[in-house]
PDB file of C-alpha atoms and ligand atoms in Angstrom:
ATOM      1  CA  MET Z  18     101.755  89.170  97.059  1.00  0.00           C
ATOM      2  CA  ALA Z  19     101.148  88.570 100.091  1.00  0.00           C
ATOM      3  CA  VAL Z  20     102.410  89.435 103.553  1.00  0.00           C
ATOM      4  CA  LEU Z  21     103.084  86.343 105.529  1.00  0.00           C
ATOM      5  CA  GLU Z  22     101.891  85.607 109.509  1.00  0.00           C
ATOM      6  CA  ILE Z  23     105.679  85.766 111.270  1.00  0.00           C
ATOM      7  CA  LEU Z  24     106.104  83.542 114.381  1.00  0.00           C
ATOM      8  CA  VAL Z  25     107.105  84.846 117.929  1.00  0.00           C
ATOM      9  CA  TYR Z  26     108.479  83.055 120.348  1.00  0.00           C
ATOM     10  CA  PRO Z  27     108.501  81.359 122.164  1.00  0.00           C
ATOM     11  CA  ASP Z  28     106.197  79.441 119.197  1.00  0.00           C
ATOM     12  CA  PRO Z  29     107.899  76.204 119.263  1.00  0.00           C
ATOM     13  CA  ARG Z  30     107.767  75.297 115.346  1.00  0.00           C
ATOM     14  CA  LEU Z  31     110.740  78.554 115.762  1.00  0.00           C
ATOM     15  CA  ALA Z  32     113.325  75.593 117.118  1.00  0.00           C
ATOM     16  CA  HIS Z  33     112.543  73.014 113.864  1.00  0.00           C
ATOM     17  CA  ALA Z  34     115.334  72.798 111.687  1.00  0.00           C
ATOM     18  CA  SER Z  35     114.584  72.943 108.512  1.00  0.00           C
ATOM     19  CA  GLN Z  36     114.701  70.669 104.734  1.00  0.00           C
ATOM     20  CA  SER Z  37     117.146  71.586 101.513  1.00  0.00           C
ATOM     21  CA  VAL Z  38     114.333  73.028  99.094  1.00  0.00           C
ATOM     22  CA  PRO Z  39     114.429  70.497  96.255  1.00  0.00           C
ATOM     23  CA  ALA Z  40     113.554  72.658  92.921  1.00  0.00           C
ATOM     24  CA  PHE Z  41     113.602  76.229  91.514  1.00  0.00           C
ATOM     25  CA  ASP Z  42     110.256  76.870  90.645  1.00  0.00           C
ATOM     26  CA  LYS Z  43     107.191  78.893  89.436  1.00  0.00           C
ATOM     27  CA  ASN Z  44     106.179  77.760  93.449  1.00  0.00           C
ATOM     28  CA  LEU Z  45     109.517  78.950  95.361  1.00  0.00           C
ATOM     29  CA  HIS Z  46     109.844  82.291  93.462  1.00  0.00           C
ATOM     30  CA  LYS Z  47     105.970  83.101  94.554  1.00  0.00           C
ATOM     31  CA  PHE Z  48     106.518  82.028  97.799  1.00  0.00           C
ATOM     32  CA  ILE Z  49     110.232  83.861  97.808  1.00  0.00           C
ATOM     33  CA  GLU Z  50     108.494  87.369  96.334  1.00  0.00           C
ATOM     34  CA  ASP Z  51     105.344  87.464  99.720  1.00  0.00           C
ATOM     35  CA  LEU Z  52     108.811  86.067 101.922  1.00  0.00           C
ATOM     36  CA  GLU Z  53     110.318  89.504 100.628  1.00  0.00           C
ATOM     37  CA  GLU Z  54     107.284  91.629 101.484  1.00  0.00           C
ATOM     38  CA  THR Z  55     107.091  90.491 104.068  1.00  0.00           C
ATOM     39  CA  MET Z  56     110.068  91.080 105.377  1.00  0.00           C
ATOM     40  CA  HIS Z  57     109.696  94.747 103.921  1.00  0.00           C
ATOM     41  CA  ALA Z  58     106.368  94.320 105.968  1.00  0.00           C
ATOM     42  CA  GLY Z  59     108.369  94.116 109.027  1.00  0.00           C
ATOM     43  CA  PRO Z  60     110.728  96.313 110.795  1.00  0.00           C
ATOM     44  CA  GLY Z  61     114.131  96.171 110.341  1.00  0.00           C
ATOM     45  CA  GLY Z  62     113.494  94.402 107.139  1.00  0.00           C
ATOM     46  CA  VAL Z  63     117.290  93.095 107.399  1.00  0.00           C
ATOM     47  CA  GLY Z  64     116.970  89.864 106.679  1.00  0.00           C
ATOM     48  CA  ILE Z  65     114.345  87.179 106.824  1.00  0.00           C
ATOM     49  CA  ALA Z  66     114.607  82.771 107.032  1.00  0.00           C
ATOM     50  CA  ALA Z  67     111.782  81.208 105.794  1.00  0.00           C
ATOM     51  CA  PRO Z  68     110.891  79.353 108.639  1.00  0.00           C
ATOM     52  CA  GLN Z  69     109.803  82.404 110.752  1.00  0.00           C
ATOM     53  CA  VAL Z  70     106.348  82.358 108.401  1.00  0.00           C
ATOM     54  CA  ASP Z  71     106.020  77.912 109.055  1.00  0.00           C
ATOM     55  CA  VAL Z  72     108.187  77.135 106.185  1.00  0.00           C
ATOM     56  CA  LEU Z  73     110.729  74.069 106.772  1.00  0.00           C
ATOM     57  CA  GLN Z  74     112.785  75.462 103.736  1.00  0.00           C
ATOM     58  CA  ARG Z  75     116.393  76.364 103.992  1.00  0.00           C
ATOM     59  CA  ILE Z  76     115.383  80.093 102.003  1.00  0.00           C
ATOM     60  CA  VAL Z  77     117.232  82.532 103.675  1.00  0.00           C
ATOM     61  CA  ILE Z  78     115.975  86.753 102.580  1.00  0.00           C
ATOM     62  CA  VAL Z  79     119.023  89.852 103.410  1.00  0.00           C
ATOM     63  CA  ASP Z  80     119.964  93.044 101.997  1.00  0.00           C
ATOM     64  CA  VAL Z  81     121.533  95.936 104.098  1.00  0.00           C
ATOM     65  CA  SER Z  82     122.147  97.465 101.531  1.00  0.00           C
ATOM     66  CA  GLY Z  83     119.313 101.076 103.228  1.00  0.00           C
ATOM     67  CA  LYS Z  84     122.332 100.798 106.300  1.00  0.00           C
ATOM     68  CA  PRO Z  85     124.654 103.572 105.962  1.00  0.00           C
ATOM     69  CA  LYS Z  86     127.625 102.981 106.151  1.00  0.00           C
ATOM     70  CA  VAL Z  87     127.448  99.580 105.394  1.00  0.00           C
ATOM     71  CA  SER Z  88     129.440  97.004 102.900  1.00  0.00           C
ATOM     72  CA  SER Z  89     127.092  95.030 101.604  1.00  0.00           C
ATOM     73  CA  HIS Z  90     125.907  92.153  98.664  1.00  0.00           C
ATOM     74  CA  GLY Z  91     122.693  94.173  98.372  1.00  0.00           C
ATOM     75  CA  ARG Z  92     119.450  92.366  97.743  1.00  0.00           C
ATOM     76  CA  LEU Z  93     120.945  88.721  98.090  1.00  0.00           C
ATOM     77  CA  ILE Z  94     118.230  85.614  98.012  1.00  0.00           C
ATOM     78  CA  LEU Z  95     120.261  82.169  99.609  1.00  0.00           C
ATOM     79  CA  ILE Z  96     118.759  78.882  99.252  1.00  0.00           C
ATOM     80  CA  ASN Z  97     120.540  76.287 100.506  1.00  0.00           C
ATOM     81  CA  PRO Z  98     122.728  78.060 102.017  1.00  0.00           C
ATOM     82  CA  GLN Z  99     126.150  76.899 103.754  1.00  0.00           C
ATOM     83  CA  ILE Z 100     128.357  78.922 105.229  1.00  0.00           C
ATOM     84  CA  VAL Z 101     132.067  77.356 104.100  1.00  0.00           C
ATOM     85  CA  ALA Z 102     134.737  79.171 105.913  1.00  0.00           C
ATOM     86  CA  ASN Z 103     134.580  81.916 108.569  1.00  0.00           C
ATOM     87  CA  GLY Z 104     137.213  84.417 111.041  1.00  0.00           C
ATOM     88  CA  GLY Z 105     137.098  86.767 113.883  1.00  0.00           C
ATOM     89  CA  GLY Z 106     135.181  87.169 116.365  1.00  0.00           C
ATOM     90  CA  LEU Z 107     133.017  90.532 117.180  1.00  0.00           C
ATOM     91  CA  VAL Z 108     129.791  91.056 120.182  1.00  0.00           C
ATOM     92  CA  GLY Z 109     126.823  92.792 118.128  1.00  0.00           C
ATOM     93  CA  ARG Z 110     123.684  94.543 118.745  1.00  0.00           C
ATOM     94  CA  GLU Z 111     120.810  91.704 117.641  1.00  0.00           C
ATOM     95  CA  GLY Z 112     117.323  92.120 116.392  1.00  0.00           C
ATOM     96  CA  CYS Z 113     115.075  89.104 115.305  1.00  0.00           C
ATOM     97  CA  MET Z 114     110.859  89.894 113.948  1.00  0.00           C
ATOM     98  CA  SER Z 115     110.765  86.821 115.890  1.00  0.00           C
ATOM     99  CA  VAL Z 116     111.652  88.343 119.351  1.00  0.00           C
ATOM    100  CA  PRO Z 117     109.667  91.409 118.990  1.00  0.00           C
ATOM    101  CA  ASP Z 118     110.684  92.740 122.708  1.00  0.00           C
ATOM    102  CA  TYR Z 119     113.862  92.169 122.919  1.00  0.00           C
ATOM    103  CA  THR Z 120     118.002  92.673 121.471  1.00  0.00           C
ATOM    104  CA  GLY Z 121     120.949  91.181 123.099  1.00  0.00           C
ATOM    105  CA  ASN Z 122     124.635  90.896 122.249  1.00  0.00           C
ATOM    106  CA  VAL Z 123     125.922  88.300 119.827  1.00  0.00           C
ATOM    107  CA  VAL Z 124     129.608  86.669 118.739  1.00  0.00           C
ATOM    108  CA  ARG Z 125     129.719  86.357 115.333  1.00  0.00           C
ATOM    109  CA  ALA Z 126     132.004  85.887 113.030  1.00  0.00           C
ATOM    110  CA  LYS Z 127     133.467  88.662 111.490  1.00  0.00           C
ATOM    111  CA  THR Z 128     133.960  87.605 107.956  1.00  0.00           C
ATOM    112  CA  ILE Z 129     132.396  84.813 106.250  1.00  0.00           C
ATOM    113  CA  GLN Z 130     132.738  83.290 102.935  1.00  0.00           C
ATOM    114  CA  VAL Z 131     128.598  81.827 101.428  1.00  0.00           C
ATOM    115  CA  VAL Z 132     127.595  79.330  99.376  1.00  0.00           C
ATOM    116  CA  ALA Z 133     124.176  79.494  97.826  1.00  0.00           C
ATOM    117  CA  TYR Z 134     121.849  78.687  95.854  1.00  0.00           C
ATOM    118  CA  ASP Z 135     119.784  81.675  94.280  1.00  0.00           C
ATOM    119  CA  GLU Z 136     116.017  81.325  92.846  1.00  0.00           C
ATOM    120  CA  PHE Z 137     117.243  80.146  89.699  1.00  0.00           C
ATOM    121  CA  GLY Z 138     118.623  77.533  91.173  1.00  0.00           C
ATOM    122  CA  GLU Z 139     122.305  78.644  89.893  1.00  0.00           C
ATOM    123  CA  ARG Z 140     125.036  78.210  92.638  1.00  0.00           C
ATOM    124  CA  GLN Z 141     126.954  81.642  94.023  1.00  0.00           C
ATOM    125  CA  GLU Z 142     130.036  82.559  96.285  1.00  0.00           C
ATOM    126  CA  TYR Z 143     130.032  85.378  98.080  1.00  0.00           C
ATOM    127  CA  ALA Z 144     132.818  87.111 100.688  1.00  0.00           C
ATOM    128  CA  CYS Z 145     130.582  88.852 103.756  1.00  0.00           C
ATOM    129  CA  GLU Z 146     131.766  90.507 105.999  1.00  0.00           C
ATOM    130  CA  GLY Z 147     130.445  92.292 109.358  1.00  0.00           C
ATOM    131  CA  TYR Z 148     127.049  93.630 109.631  1.00  0.00           C
ATOM    132  CA  GLU Z 149     125.856  91.862 106.277  1.00  0.00           C
ATOM    133  CA  ALA Z 150     127.537  88.735 107.380  1.00  0.00           C
ATOM    134  CA  ARG Z 151     125.864  88.809 110.884  1.00  0.00           C
ATOM    135  CA  VAL Z 152     122.618  89.566 109.378  1.00  0.00           C
ATOM    136  CA  ILE Z 153     123.437  85.613 107.238  1.00  0.00           C
ATOM    137  CA  GLN Z 154     124.862  84.233 110.471  1.00  0.00           C
ATOM    138  CA  HIS Z 155     121.650  85.651 112.064  1.00  0.00           C
ATOM    139  CA  GLU Z 156     119.506  84.336 109.176  1.00  0.00           C
ATOM    140  CA  ILE Z 157     120.994  80.435 109.002  1.00  0.00           C
ATOM    141  CA  ASP Z 158     120.427  79.839 112.454  1.00  0.00           C
ATOM    142  CA  HIS Z 159     116.805  80.665 112.013  1.00  0.00           C
ATOM    143  CA  LEU Z 160     116.826  77.687 109.520  1.00  0.00           C
ATOM    144  CA  ASP Z 161     118.742  75.565 112.575  1.00  0.00           C
ATOM    145  CA  GLY Z 162     115.877  76.649 114.724  1.00  0.00           C
ATOM    146  CA  LEU Z 163     117.979  78.652 116.982  1.00  0.00           C
ATOM    147  CA  LEU Z 164     116.933  81.834 117.883  1.00  0.00           C
ATOM    148  CA  PHE Z 165     119.878  84.492 119.058  1.00  0.00           C
ATOM    149  CA  LEU Z 166     118.395  84.216 122.647  1.00  0.00           C
ATOM    150  CA  ASP Z 167     119.841  80.927 121.877  1.00  0.00           C
ATOM    151  CA  ARG Z 168     122.952  82.433 121.923  1.00  0.00           C
ATOM    152  CA  LEU Z 169     123.469  84.816 123.922  1.00  0.00           C
ATOM    153  CA  VAL Z 170     126.235  83.581 126.609  1.00  0.00           C
ATOM    154  CA  SER Z 171     124.151  85.620 129.329  1.00  0.00           C
ATOM    155  CA  ARG Z 172     120.104  86.835 129.673  1.00  0.00           C
ATOM    156  CA  ARG Z 173     120.857  88.946 132.423  1.00  0.00           C
ATOM    157  CA  ARG Z 174     123.598  90.374 130.965  1.00  0.00           C
ATOM    158  CA  ASP Z 175     123.126  90.333 127.711  1.00  0.00           C
ATOM    159  CA  LEU Z 176     119.739  90.471 126.994  1.00  0.00           C
ATOM    160  CA  PHE Z 177     117.944  93.914 126.099  1.00  0.00           C
ATOM    161  CA  ARG Z 178     114.051  94.755 126.445  1.00  0.00           C
ATOM    162  CA  ARG Z 179     113.067  96.386 123.351  1.00  0.00           C
ATOM    163  CA  LYS Z 180     112.290 100.699 123.696  1.00  0.00           C
ATOM    164  CA  THR Z 181     112.233 101.892 119.878  1.00  0.00           C
ATOM    165  CA  TYR Z 182     113.291 100.195 116.580  1.00  0.00           C
ATOM    166  CA  ALA Z 183     115.958 101.075 115.353  1.00  0.00           C
TER     167      ALA Z 183
HETATM  168 NI1   NI Y  25     115.698  86.611 112.198  1.00  0.00          NI
END
């Protein structure tokens, strides 16, 4: 396993859209191991997307189970994920390993229905809410070349310099 290098804003590669994963093979499993290790090596460590390590494939890992009082599915490997339904809207504070010095207030759907493939190519469907739904929406944005910075209503009002990692 290996900890991979994280691209940091304003690296232009973070703005590229990712391609669908074509094959669920050994190379994919090896990459997912490395991506997961990279996620856990970073501060925060609740989510990561492949393009953050310069791999333009639609792969996301989310695990918010370490956060107290948060309902979650545990460790989620989401390949070629699609949000097929959503509801509500909530403002919440977000950070990102690719934007290490700032956090920002972003509106996200409160509930989402996600269809994705797991690392074995099995189709899965998850109903998520609250913080887990927020992290999934944030990570799927990375697959489309979007950062939370792109979702701020106002940089002056909604962007905050980070003092410490929570
Ligand atoms: Ni991020």
